[in-house]
Amino acid sequence: MKSIFTLFILQFMVLCLLAQPDQQRIDKLKAEAVAEVEKLAPLGQQINDMLFSFAELGFQEFETLNYLTSLLEKNGFRVQRGIAGVPTAWIATWGTGKPVIALGSDVDCIPKASQKPGVAYHDPLVEGAPGHGEGHNSGQAVNILAALALKKIMERDKIPGTLMLWPGIAEELVGTKAYYVRAGYFKDVDACIFTHVGNNLGVSYGDAGNNGLVSVRFTFEGSAAHAAGAPWRGRSALDAVELMNIGWNFRREHLELTQRSHYVISDGGDQPNVVPSKASVWYYFRERTYPDIKRLFDIGVKIAEGAALMTDTKFSYEILGSAWPGHFNKPLAEAMYENIKKVGLPQWSPEDQLLARAVQLEMKSPKVEGLASKLDTLGLPTPTGTVNVMGRQLMAMGGGSDDIADISWSLPTIVLRYPSNIPGLPGHHWSNAISMATPIAHKGIVQGAKAEAMTLVDLLLKPQIIADAWDYYRNEQTRETQYIPLVGEKDNPAIYLNQKIMEEFKPKLKPYYYNPVKYKTYLDQLGIKYPTLRPDQLEALQKLDSKK
């Protein structure tokens, strides 16, 4: 018995010794990748600031398309433009063979969120114009830095594998990723790393706790008439819209607590003295599971039908976008988090912290504590066990939505969050644009790219991670849940959305496009002192500090 145990120990030691050189090589390559990302930091700053200056809404990201695809082609990537019927969508690939690793990030911005970077109060570049109030100008910089760092190592060491970069187009409209899946662009991909701006460096796995949604526009058609001279001859489409909204608002009281639903009247007619013959209302129906999203949508259709009956009008609807509730991969997240721990948070300067605290104070944030100083823990799954409420089994509460979830239900996927924004802000707001072309954003990009590059080394050289990721995907994530797209075979991307808005504002934004040849940073080009605060903001912060 003793000899068998001794033999076992010897075999174990041999295996450890054999594995040691591989791990040493991996550690060495990771250190090289991190050093290469550091060298590429000025390029990351340029990419970030350039996209910030374009400020393009969803489906209209043409300047972003041209800039990024040209940059990638110059660096040896093969680019395919106009994928899935979306003119501003593209895929860029480099390398050969397996594994195929997709690196994605969104690029669109927010309506009416124009804001000068580094200024701690509302000061738009162009009044009423779009702006990067979600920080989508930064994620492609993270991916490109990581990809270029790995490309250099892969070329030198002849490491097989394919890197595939792609953009989330019109994410704010959840407008494209389901169509990417439908068109088959991810069918041969082994793993996907998605990057999204945050206020810490982190990653999660399992149920993300978010709602999925379906985005639908209802259009009513009636009959025009002189609103004063012969109103009895009219059939008001606007009346139908208003009655639908009234019906929905009364129905809310009797919907599950997990639902979120909201609407805007996108067309209310032309002028008051003409009975509106056409009117439209745009709804987001959000819920925690596919069946519940579908049920919510069906209720909306019934209410629209009732509004049409009451007004003697006709109605139709168009699906403008969709997103499943997200579920992210445990083995990939665990591998990423080990690298996140090694990378850590950026070293924030006093100026970075001053800007962050001033913005938090301006926005009446619950805490005025500045930028993150403690690394996030590995994000665990949101509990999906049901809660009994008056005899009804409800899931944990949901919230926002992101169509990266459709990718996550198609292959092993994670979302890397990197610290380029300020904690405690409202989101989808001009205040969230304040940091997004400043040293805060630039430092967060570099730390995110380092963690991503290190994880790419793992995925390329440790095939067991991808094998484990697919095992989790098949036997845990999708064991009881089948992905059914919320868009139908006849639905198409709503590529016309935001066209009129960008036609109005693009000429006004163009004079502010970043020129990296002439200026080191966008702050330099705009002549903004970093950070810029009002005297009353400085005084208020001094009072806060004196109380500590």
Coordinates of C-alpha atoms in Angstrom, one line a residue:
M1 CA 0.0 0.0 0.0
K2 CA 2.9 2.3 0.9
S3 CA 4.6 1.6 -2.5
I4 CA 1.4 2.4 -4.4
F5 CA 1.0 5.7 -2.5
T6 CA 4.7 6.6 -3.2
L7 CA 4.2 5.8 -6.9
F8 CA 1.2 8.1 -6.9
I9 CA 3.2 11.0 -5.3
L10 CA 6.0 10.5 -7.9
Q11 CA 3.5 10.6 -10.8
F12 CA 1.9 13.7 -9.4
M13 CA 5.3 15.4 -9.0
V14 CA 6.2 14.5 -12.6
L15 CA 2.9 16.0 -13.9
C16 CA 3.5 19.2 -11.9
L17 CA 7.0 19.5 -13.3
L18 CA 5.8 18.9 -16.9
A19 CA 3.0 21.5 -16.4
Q20 CA 5.4 24.1 -14.9
P21 CA 7.1 25.2 -18.2
D22 CA 3.7 25.7 -19.8
Q23 CA 2.6 27.9 -17.0
Q24 CA 5.9 29.8 -17.0
R25 CA 5.5 30.4 -20.7
I26 CA 1.9 31.6 -20.2
D27 CA 3.0 33.9 -17.4
K28 CA 5.8 35.3 -19.5
L29 CA 3.4 35.9 -22.5
K30 CA 0.9 37.6 -20.2
A31 CA 3.6 40.0 -18.9
E32 CA 4.5 40.7 -22.5
A33 CA 0.9 41.4 -23.4
V34 CA 0.5 43.8 -20.5
A35 CA 3.7 45.6 -21.5
E36 CA 2.4 45.8 -25.1
V37 CA -0.9 47.3 -24.0
E38 CA 0.9 49.9 -22.0
K39 CA 2.9 50.9 -25.1
L40 CA -0.4 51.1 -27.1
A41 CA -2.1 53.4 -24.5
P42 CA -1.8 56.5 -26.6
L43 CA -3.7 54.7 -29.4
G44 CA -6.4 53.8 -26.9
Q45 CA -6.7 57.4 -25.9
Q46 CA -7.0 58.4 -29.6
I47 CA -9.7 55.8 -30.4
N48 CA -11.7 56.8 -27.3
D49 CA -11.5 60.5 -27.9
M50 CA -12.3 60.2 -31.6
L51 CA -15.5 58.2 -31.0
F52 CA -16.5 60.6 -28.3
S53 CA -16.2 63.5 -30.7
F54 CA -18.3 61.7 -33.4
A55 CA -21.3 61.3 -31.0
E56 CA -23.4 59.2 -33.3
L57 CA -26.8 57.7 -32.5
G58 CA -27.7 54.1 -33.2
F59 CA -27.8 52.9 -36.8
Q60 CA -26.1 56.2 -37.9
E61 CA -22.5 55.4 -36.7
F62 CA -20.9 56.0 -40.1
E63 CA -17.9 58.1 -39.0
T64 CA -17.2 55.4 -36.3
L65 CA -17.5 52.7 -39.0
N66 CA -15.0 54.4 -41.3
Y67 CA -12.5 55.3 -38.6
L68 CA -12.4 51.9 -36.9
T69 CA -12.5 49.7 -40.0
S70 CA -9.7 51.7 -41.6
L71 CA -7.6 51.5 -38.5
L72 CA -8.1 47.7 -38.3
E73 CA -7.3 47.2 -42.0
K74 CA -4.1 49.2 -41.6
N75 CA -3.2 46.7 -38.8
G76 CA -3.8 43.6 -41.0
F77 CA -7.4 42.7 -40.2
R78 CA -9.8 41.5 -42.8
V79 CA -13.0 43.6 -42.7
Q80 CA -16.5 42.8 -43.8
R81 CA -18.8 45.8 -43.8
G82 CA -22.6 46.0 -43.8
I83 CA -23.3 42.7 -42.1
A84 CA -26.8 41.4 -41.2
G85 CA -28.3 44.1 -43.3
V86 CA -27.0 46.9 -41.1
P87 CA -24.9 49.5 -43.1
T88 CA -22.8 50.6 -40.1
A89 CA -22.1 47.0 -38.8
W90 CA -18.9 45.2 -39.5
I91 CA -16.7 42.2 -38.6
A92 CA -12.9 42.4 -38.6
T93 CA -10.8 39.1 -38.3
W94 CA -7.2 38.3 -38.0
G95 CA -5.4 34.9 -37.7
T96 CA -6.3 31.4 -38.7
G97 CA -7.8 28.3 -37.2
K98 CA -9.2 27.6 -33.7
P99 CA -10.0 28.9 -31.2
V100 CA -12.1 31.7 -32.7
I101 CA -12.5 34.4 -30.0
A102 CA -14.9 37.3 -30.6
L103 CA -14.3 40.7 -29.0
G104 CA -17.3 43.0 -29.0
S105 CA -18.4 46.4 -27.7
D106 CA -21.1 49.0 -28.4
V107 CA -20.5 52.2 -30.2
D108 CA -23.7 54.3 -30.2
C109 CA -24.5 57.3 -28.0
I110 CA -27.5 58.9 -26.2
P111 CA -29.9 61.6 -27.5
K112 CA -29.5 65.1 -26.0
A113 CA -26.4 64.0 -23.9
S114 CA -23.9 66.4 -25.5
Q115 CA -21.3 67.4 -22.9
K116 CA -17.8 68.9 -22.7
P117 CA -15.5 66.3 -21.1
G118 CA -13.8 67.2 -17.8
V119 CA -16.3 69.9 -16.9
A120 CA -18.2 69.1 -13.7
Y121 CA -21.5 70.6 -14.6
H122 CA -23.8 70.7 -17.6
D123 CA -22.0 72.4 -20.5
P124 CA -23.0 70.8 -23.9
L125 CA -20.6 71.0 -26.8
V126 CA -23.7 71.4 -29.0
E127 CA -27.0 72.2 -27.3
G128 CA -29.6 69.4 -27.8
A129 CA -27.1 67.2 -29.7
P130 CA -26.4 63.5 -29.0
G131 CA -23.4 62.6 -26.7
H132 CA -21.7 59.6 -25.1
G133 CA -23.8 59.6 -21.9
E134 CA -23.4 55.8 -21.8
G135 CA -19.7 55.7 -22.5
H136 CA -19.9 53.5 -25.6
N137 CA -17.0 55.5 -27.1
S138 CA -14.5 53.5 -25.0
G139 CA -15.1 49.8 -25.4
Q140 CA -13.6 49.4 -28.9
A141 CA -10.4 50.9 -27.6
V142 CA -10.2 48.2 -25.0
N143 CA -10.7 45.5 -27.6
I144 CA -8.4 46.9 -30.2
L145 CA -5.5 47.4 -27.7
A146 CA -5.9 43.8 -26.4
A147 CA -6.2 42.4 -30.0
L148 CA -3.1 44.2 -31.3
A149 CA -1.1 43.1 -28.3
L150 CA -2.0 39.5 -28.9
K151 CA -1.6 39.7 -32.6
K152 CA 2.1 40.7 -32.1
I153 CA 2.7 37.7 -29.8
M154 CA 0.7 35.3 -32.0
E155 CA 2.6 36.3 -35.1
R156 CA 6.0 35.9 -33.4
D157 CA 5.2 32.6 -31.7
K158 CA 3.0 31.2 -34.5
I159 CA 0.1 30.6 -32.1
P160 CA -3.0 29.4 -33.9
G161 CA -6.3 31.1 -33.4
T162 CA -8.6 33.8 -34.9
L163 CA -9.5 37.1 -33.3
M164 CA -12.8 38.6 -34.4
L165 CA -13.7 42.2 -33.5
W166 CA -17.3 43.5 -33.9
P167 CA -19.4 46.4 -32.8
G168 CA -22.7 46.5 -31.0
I169 CA -24.6 48.8 -33.3
A170 CA -27.7 50.7 -32.0
E171 CA -27.4 49.0 -28.6
E172 CA -29.5 51.8 -27.0
L173 CA -32.3 50.5 -29.3
V174 CA -31.3 46.9 -28.7
G175 CA -31.4 46.9 -32.5
T176 CA -28.9 44.4 -34.0
K177 CA -27.4 41.5 -32.0
A178 CA -30.3 39.2 -32.5
Y179 CA -29.9 39.8 -36.2
Y180 CA -26.2 39.0 -36.0
V181 CA -27.1 35.6 -34.4
R182 CA -29.8 35.0 -37.0
A183 CA -27.4 35.7 -39.8
G184 CA -25.0 33.1 -38.4
Y185 CA -22.0 35.3 -37.7
F186 CA -21.3 33.6 -34.3
K187 CA -21.9 30.0 -35.4
D188 CA -18.2 29.1 -35.5
V189 CA -17.1 31.3 -32.6
D190 CA -15.7 29.4 -29.5
A191 CA -15.9 32.2 -27.0
C192 CA -17.0 35.9 -26.8
I193 CA -15.6 38.6 -24.6
F194 CA -17.7 41.7 -24.5
T195 CA -16.5 44.9 -23.0
H196 CA -18.7 47.6 -21.4
V197 CA -17.9 50.8 -19.5
G198 CA -18.4 50.7 -15.7
N199 CA -16.9 52.3 -12.6
N200 CA -14.9 49.3 -11.5
L201 CA -12.9 46.4 -13.1
G202 CA -15.1 43.4 -12.9
V203 CA -16.9 40.4 -14.4
S204 CA -19.9 38.3 -13.5
Y205 CA -21.4 34.9 -14.4
G206 CA -24.8 33.3 -14.4
D207 CA -28.1 35.1 -14.5
A208 CA -27.3 38.8 -14.8
G209 CA -30.5 39.9 -13.0
N210 CA -31.6 42.0 -16.0
N211 CA -34.8 42.0 -17.9
G212 CA -35.1 41.1 -21.6
L213 CA -37.3 43.2 -23.8
V214 CA -39.1 43.6 -27.1
S215 CA -39.2 47.1 -28.6
V216 CA -42.4 47.7 -30.6
R217 CA -43.9 50.6 -32.4
F218 CA -47.7 50.6 -32.8
T219 CA -49.0 52.7 -35.7
F220 CA -52.7 53.7 -35.9
E221 CA -54.4 54.8 -39.1
G222 CA -57.7 56.8 -39.2
S223 CA -59.2 59.5 -41.3
A224 CA -58.2 63.2 -41.5
A225 CA -60.8 66.0 -41.3
H226 CA -61.0 69.6 -40.4
A227 CA -60.8 69.5 -36.6
A228 CA -63.3 72.4 -36.3
G229 CA -65.3 72.4 -39.5
A230 CA -66.1 68.7 -39.8
P231 CA -64.6 66.7 -36.8
W232 CA -67.4 64.1 -37.1
R233 CA -65.9 63.0 -40.4
G234 CA -62.5 62.3 -38.8
R235 CA -61.2 59.2 -37.1
S236 CA -58.3 60.2 -34.9
A237 CA -55.3 58.0 -34.8
L238 CA -54.0 60.1 -31.9
D239 CA -57.1 59.3 -29.9
A240 CA -56.2 55.6 -30.4
V241 CA -52.6 56.2 -29.2
E242 CA -53.8 58.0 -26.1
L243 CA -56.4 55.3 -25.4
M244 CA -53.8 52.6 -25.8
N245 CA -51.5 54.4 -23.3
I246 CA -54.4 54.9 -20.9
G247 CA -55.3 51.2 -21.2
W248 CA -51.7 50.1 -20.6
N249 CA -51.3 52.4 -17.6
F250 CA -54.5 50.9 -16.0
R251 CA -53.2 47.4 -16.7
R252 CA -49.9 48.1 -15.0
E253 CA -51.5 47.7 -11.6
H254 CA -52.3 44.1 -12.5
L255 CA -48.9 43.1 -14.0
E256 CA -46.1 41.1 -12.4
L257 CA -43.8 43.2 -10.2
T258 CA -40.8 42.2 -12.4
Q259 CA -42.1 44.0 -15.5
R260 CA -40.8 47.3 -16.7
S261 CA -42.6 49.1 -19.5
H262 CA -42.3 52.6 -21.0
Y263 CA -43.4 54.4 -24.1
V264 CA -43.0 57.6 -26.1
I265 CA -45.4 59.0 -28.7
S266 CA -43.2 59.1 -31.7
D267 CA -45.9 60.6 -34.0
G268 CA -48.8 62.6 -32.7
G269 CA -50.1 64.1 -35.9
D270 CA -49.2 67.3 -37.8
Q271 CA -51.1 70.2 -36.4
P272 CA -54.1 70.8 -34.1
N273 CA -56.6 71.8 -36.8
V274 CA -56.3 68.5 -38.7
V275 CA -57.7 65.3 -37.2
P276 CA -54.6 63.1 -37.2
S277 CA -54.9 60.3 -39.7
K278 CA -51.7 58.6 -38.5
A279 CA -50.1 58.4 -35.1
S280 CA -47.6 56.1 -33.5
V281 CA -46.4 55.1 -30.0
W282 CA -43.2 53.2 -29.2
Y283 CA -43.1 50.8 -26.4
Y284 CA -40.4 48.8 -24.5
F285 CA -41.9 45.7 -22.9
R286 CA -39.4 44.3 -20.3
E287 CA -39.6 41.1 -18.3
R288 CA -37.3 38.5 -16.7
T289 CA -37.9 35.5 -19.0
Y290 CA -38.7 34.9 -22.6
P291 CA -42.3 33.6 -21.9
D292 CA -43.0 36.6 -19.7
I293 CA -41.7 39.0 -22.3
K294 CA -43.8 37.4 -25.0
R295 CA -46.9 37.5 -22.7
L296 CA -46.3 41.2 -22.0
F297 CA -46.1 41.9 -25.7
D298 CA -49.3 40.0 -26.4
I299 CA -51.1 42.0 -23.8
G300 CA -49.9 45.2 -25.5
V301 CA -51.2 44.0 -28.8
K302 CA -54.6 43.3 -27.3
I303 CA -54.8 46.7 -25.8
A304 CA -53.8 48.3 -29.1
E305 CA -56.6 46.3 -30.7
G306 CA -59.1 47.6 -28.2
A307 CA -57.9 51.2 -28.8
A308 CA -58.5 50.7 -32.5
L309 CA -61.9 49.3 -32.0
M310 CA -62.9 52.3 -29.7
T311 CA -61.7 54.8 -32.3
D312 CA -62.8 53.0 -35.5
T313 CA -59.1 53.0 -36.7
K314 CA -56.7 50.4 -37.9
F315 CA -53.4 49.5 -36.3
S316 CA -50.2 47.7 -37.2
Y317 CA -47.0 47.1 -35.3
E318 CA -43.3 46.8 -36.1
I319 CA -40.6 45.2 -33.9
L320 CA -37.7 47.7 -33.7
G321 CA -35.4 45.7 -31.4
S322 CA -35.1 42.9 -28.8
A323 CA -33.0 41.5 -26.1
W324 CA -33.0 38.3 -24.0
P325 CA -32.3 38.4 -20.3
G326 CA -28.5 37.8 -20.0
H327 CA -26.7 34.7 -18.7
F328 CA -22.9 34.7 -18.7
N329 CA -20.3 32.0 -18.6
K330 CA -18.8 30.8 -15.3
P331 CA -15.4 29.3 -16.5
L332 CA -14.7 32.3 -18.7
A333 CA -15.6 34.7 -15.9
E334 CA -13.4 32.9 -13.4
A335 CA -10.5 32.9 -15.8
M336 CA -11.0 36.7 -16.5
Y337 CA -11.3 37.5 -12.8
E338 CA -7.9 35.8 -12.0
N339 CA -6.4 38.3 -14.4
I340 CA -8.4 41.2 -13.1
K341 CA -6.9 40.6 -9.7
K342 CA -3.4 40.8 -11.1
V343 CA -4.2 44.0 -13.1
G344 CA -6.0 45.9 -10.4
L345 CA -7.5 49.4 -10.5
P346 CA -5.8 52.4 -12.1
Q347 CA -3.8 54.9 -10.0
W348 CA -6.2 57.8 -9.9
S349 CA -4.7 61.3 -9.7
P350 CA -6.0 64.0 -7.3
E351 CA -7.5 65.7 -10.4
D352 CA -9.4 62.5 -11.3
Q353 CA -10.8 62.3 -7.8
L354 CA -11.7 66.0 -7.7
L355 CA -13.7 65.7 -11.0
A356 CA -15.5 62.6 -9.8
R357 CA -16.5 64.0 -6.4
A358 CA -17.6 67.3 -8.0
V359 CA -19.8 65.5 -10.5
Q360 CA -21.3 63.3 -7.7
L361 CA -22.1 66.4 -5.7
E362 CA -23.6 68.1 -8.7
M363 CA -25.8 65.1 -9.4
K364 CA -26.8 64.6 -5.8
S365 CA -25.4 61.1 -5.7
P366 CA -26.0 59.1 -2.6
K367 CA -22.3 59.1 -1.9
V368 CA -19.6 61.6 -2.7
E369 CA -16.6 59.4 -2.5
G370 CA -14.9 59.8 -5.8
L371 CA -13.6 56.9 -8.0
A372 CA -13.4 53.3 -7.0
S373 CA -10.4 52.4 -4.7
K374 CA -11.3 48.8 -4.0
L375 CA -11.5 46.1 -6.7
D376 CA -14.9 44.5 -7.3
T377 CA -15.4 40.9 -6.3
L378 CA -16.3 38.2 -8.9
G379 CA -20.0 38.9 -9.7
L380 CA -22.1 36.0 -8.7
P381 CA -25.4 35.0 -10.3
T382 CA -28.5 36.9 -9.4
P383 CA -30.7 34.4 -7.5
T384 CA -33.2 33.0 -9.9
G385 CA -35.2 31.0 -7.3
T386 CA -38.7 32.2 -7.2
V387 CA -40.2 34.2 -4.3
N388 CA -43.7 33.5 -3.1
V389 CA -45.8 36.7 -3.2
M390 CA -49.4 36.1 -2.2
G391 CA -49.3 32.6 -3.7
R392 CA -47.6 33.8 -6.9
Q393 CA -44.0 32.6 -7.7
L394 CA -42.0 35.6 -8.8
M395 CA -38.4 35.8 -9.9
A396 CA -35.9 38.3 -8.5
M397 CA -36.6 41.9 -9.7
G398 CA -35.2 42.9 -13.1
G399 CA -34.1 46.2 -14.5
G400 CA -32.3 47.3 -17.7
S401 CA -31.6 45.2 -20.8
D402 CA -28.7 44.7 -23.3
D403 CA -28.8 42.6 -26.4
I404 CA -25.4 41.1 -25.7
A405 CA -27.7 38.6 -24.0
D406 CA -28.7 37.2 -27.4
I407 CA -25.0 36.4 -28.0
S408 CA -24.7 34.9 -24.5
W409 CA -27.5 32.4 -25.3
S410 CA -25.7 31.4 -28.5
L411 CA -22.2 30.7 -27.2
P412 CA -20.1 31.1 -24.0
T413 CA -19.9 34.8 -23.3
I414 CA -18.8 37.2 -20.6
V415 CA -18.9 41.0 -20.1
L416 CA -15.7 42.7 -18.9
R417 CA -16.6 46.0 -17.1
Y418 CA -13.7 48.5 -17.0
P419 CA -13.5 51.7 -14.8
S420 CA -13.9 54.6 -17.2
N421 CA -16.9 56.2 -15.5
I422 CA -17.9 57.8 -12.3
P423 CA -19.9 55.9 -9.6
G424 CA -23.3 57.1 -8.5
L425 CA -24.6 58.8 -11.7
P426 CA -28.0 58.3 -13.2
G427 CA -27.0 56.6 -16.5
H428 CA -28.1 57.5 -20.0
H429 CA -27.4 61.1 -19.0
W430 CA -25.1 64.0 -19.9
S431 CA -23.3 63.6 -16.6
N432 CA -22.1 60.1 -17.6
A433 CA -20.3 61.7 -20.6
I434 CA -18.2 64.0 -18.4
S435 CA -15.4 61.5 -17.7
M436 CA -15.5 59.8 -21.1
A437 CA -12.7 61.8 -22.8
T438 CA -10.6 62.4 -19.8
P439 CA -7.7 60.6 -18.0
I440 CA -10.3 58.6 -16.1
A441 CA -11.6 57.0 -19.3
H442 CA -8.1 56.6 -20.7
K443 CA -6.8 54.8 -17.6
G444 CA -9.8 52.6 -17.3
I445 CA -9.4 51.5 -21.0
V446 CA -5.8 50.5 -20.4
Q447 CA -6.6 48.4 -17.3
G448 CA -9.5 46.7 -19.1
A449 CA -7.3 46.0 -22.1
K450 CA -4.6 44.4 -19.9
A451 CA -7.1 42.1 -18.2
E452 CA -8.6 41.2 -21.6
A453 CA -5.2 40.5 -23.2
M454 CA -4.2 38.3 -20.3
T455 CA -7.4 36.3 -20.7
L456 CA -6.8 35.9 -24.4
V457 CA -3.5 34.3 -23.6
D458 CA -5.3 31.9 -21.4
L459 CA -8.0 31.1 -24.0
L460 CA -5.4 30.5 -26.7
L461 CA -3.0 28.3 -24.7
K462 CA -5.4 26.6 -22.2
P463 CA -7.9 24.8 -24.4
Q464 CA -9.5 23.3 -21.2
I465 CA -11.0 26.7 -20.3
I466 CA -13.0 26.8 -23.6
A467 CA -13.9 23.1 -23.1
D468 CA -15.2 23.9 -19.6
A469 CA -17.0 27.0 -20.9
W470 CA -18.9 24.9 -23.4
D471 CA -19.7 22.3 -20.8
Y472 CA -21.2 25.0 -18.6
Y473 CA -23.1 26.4 -21.6
R474 CA -24.6 23.1 -22.6
N475 CA -25.2 21.4 -19.3
E476 CA -25.9 24.3 -17.0
Q477 CA -27.1 27.4 -18.9
T478 CA -29.1 25.9 -21.7
R479 CA -30.0 22.6 -20.1
E480 CA -33.6 23.7 -19.5
T481 CA -33.8 26.9 -21.5
Q482 CA -33.9 27.1 -25.3
Y483 CA -33.0 30.4 -27.0
I484 CA -36.0 31.6 -29.2
P485 CA -35.3 34.9 -30.9
L486 CA -37.8 37.7 -30.1
V487 CA -37.4 38.9 -33.7
G488 CA -39.2 36.9 -36.4
E489 CA -38.0 35.8 -39.8
K490 CA -39.8 38.7 -41.5
D491 CA -38.5 41.3 -39.1
N492 CA -35.5 43.5 -40.2
P493 CA -33.2 46.0 -38.5
A494 CA -34.8 49.4 -38.2
I495 CA -31.8 51.1 -39.9
Y496 CA -33.8 54.3 -40.6
L497 CA -34.0 55.2 -36.9
N498 CA -32.2 58.4 -35.8
Q499 CA -31.5 59.4 -39.4
K500 CA -33.3 62.8 -39.2
I501 CA -31.7 63.6 -35.8
M502 CA -28.2 63.0 -37.1
E503 CA -28.9 64.9 -40.3
E504 CA -29.7 67.9 -38.1
F505 CA -26.8 67.6 -35.7
K506 CA -23.9 66.1 -37.7
P507 CA -23.0 69.4 -39.4
K508 CA -23.0 71.1 -36.0
L509 CA -20.8 68.4 -34.4
K510 CA -18.4 68.1 -37.3
P511 CA -16.3 71.2 -36.3
Y512 CA -15.7 69.5 -33.0
Y513 CA -14.3 66.2 -34.4
Y514 CA -11.0 65.3 -32.7
N515 CA -7.8 65.9 -34.6
P516 CA -5.1 63.6 -33.1
V517 CA -2.4 64.8 -35.5
K518 CA -2.7 68.4 -34.1
Y519 CA -3.7 67.7 -30.5
K520 CA -2.5 65.2 -28.0
T521 CA -5.9 64.8 -26.4
Y522 CA -9.5 66.0 -27.0
L523 CA -9.2 68.1 -23.8
D524 CA -6.3 69.9 -25.4
Q525 CA -8.2 70.5 -28.6
L526 CA -11.2 71.9 -26.7
G527 CA -8.9 74.0 -24.5
I528 CA -10.5 72.6 -21.3
K529 CA -8.6 72.9 -18.1
Y530 CA -8.7 69.5 -16.3
P531 CA -10.9 69.4 -14.2
T532 CA -13.1 72.4 -14.6
L533 CA -15.3 73.2 -11.6
R534 CA -17.5 76.2 -10.6
P535 CA -16.3 78.1 -7.5
D536 CA -19.4 76.9 -5.6
Q537 CA -18.6 73.3 -6.3
L538 CA -15.1 73.7 -4.9
E539 CA -16.5 75.5 -1.8
A540 CA -19.1 72.7 -1.2
L541 CA -16.4 70.0 -1.5
Q542 CA -14.2 71.9 1.0
K543 CA -17.2 72.0 3.4
L544 CA -17.7 68.3 3.0
D545 CA -14.0 67.6 3.7
S546 CA -14.0 69.8 6.8
K547 CA -16.7 67.6 8.4
K548 CA -14.7 64.4 8.1

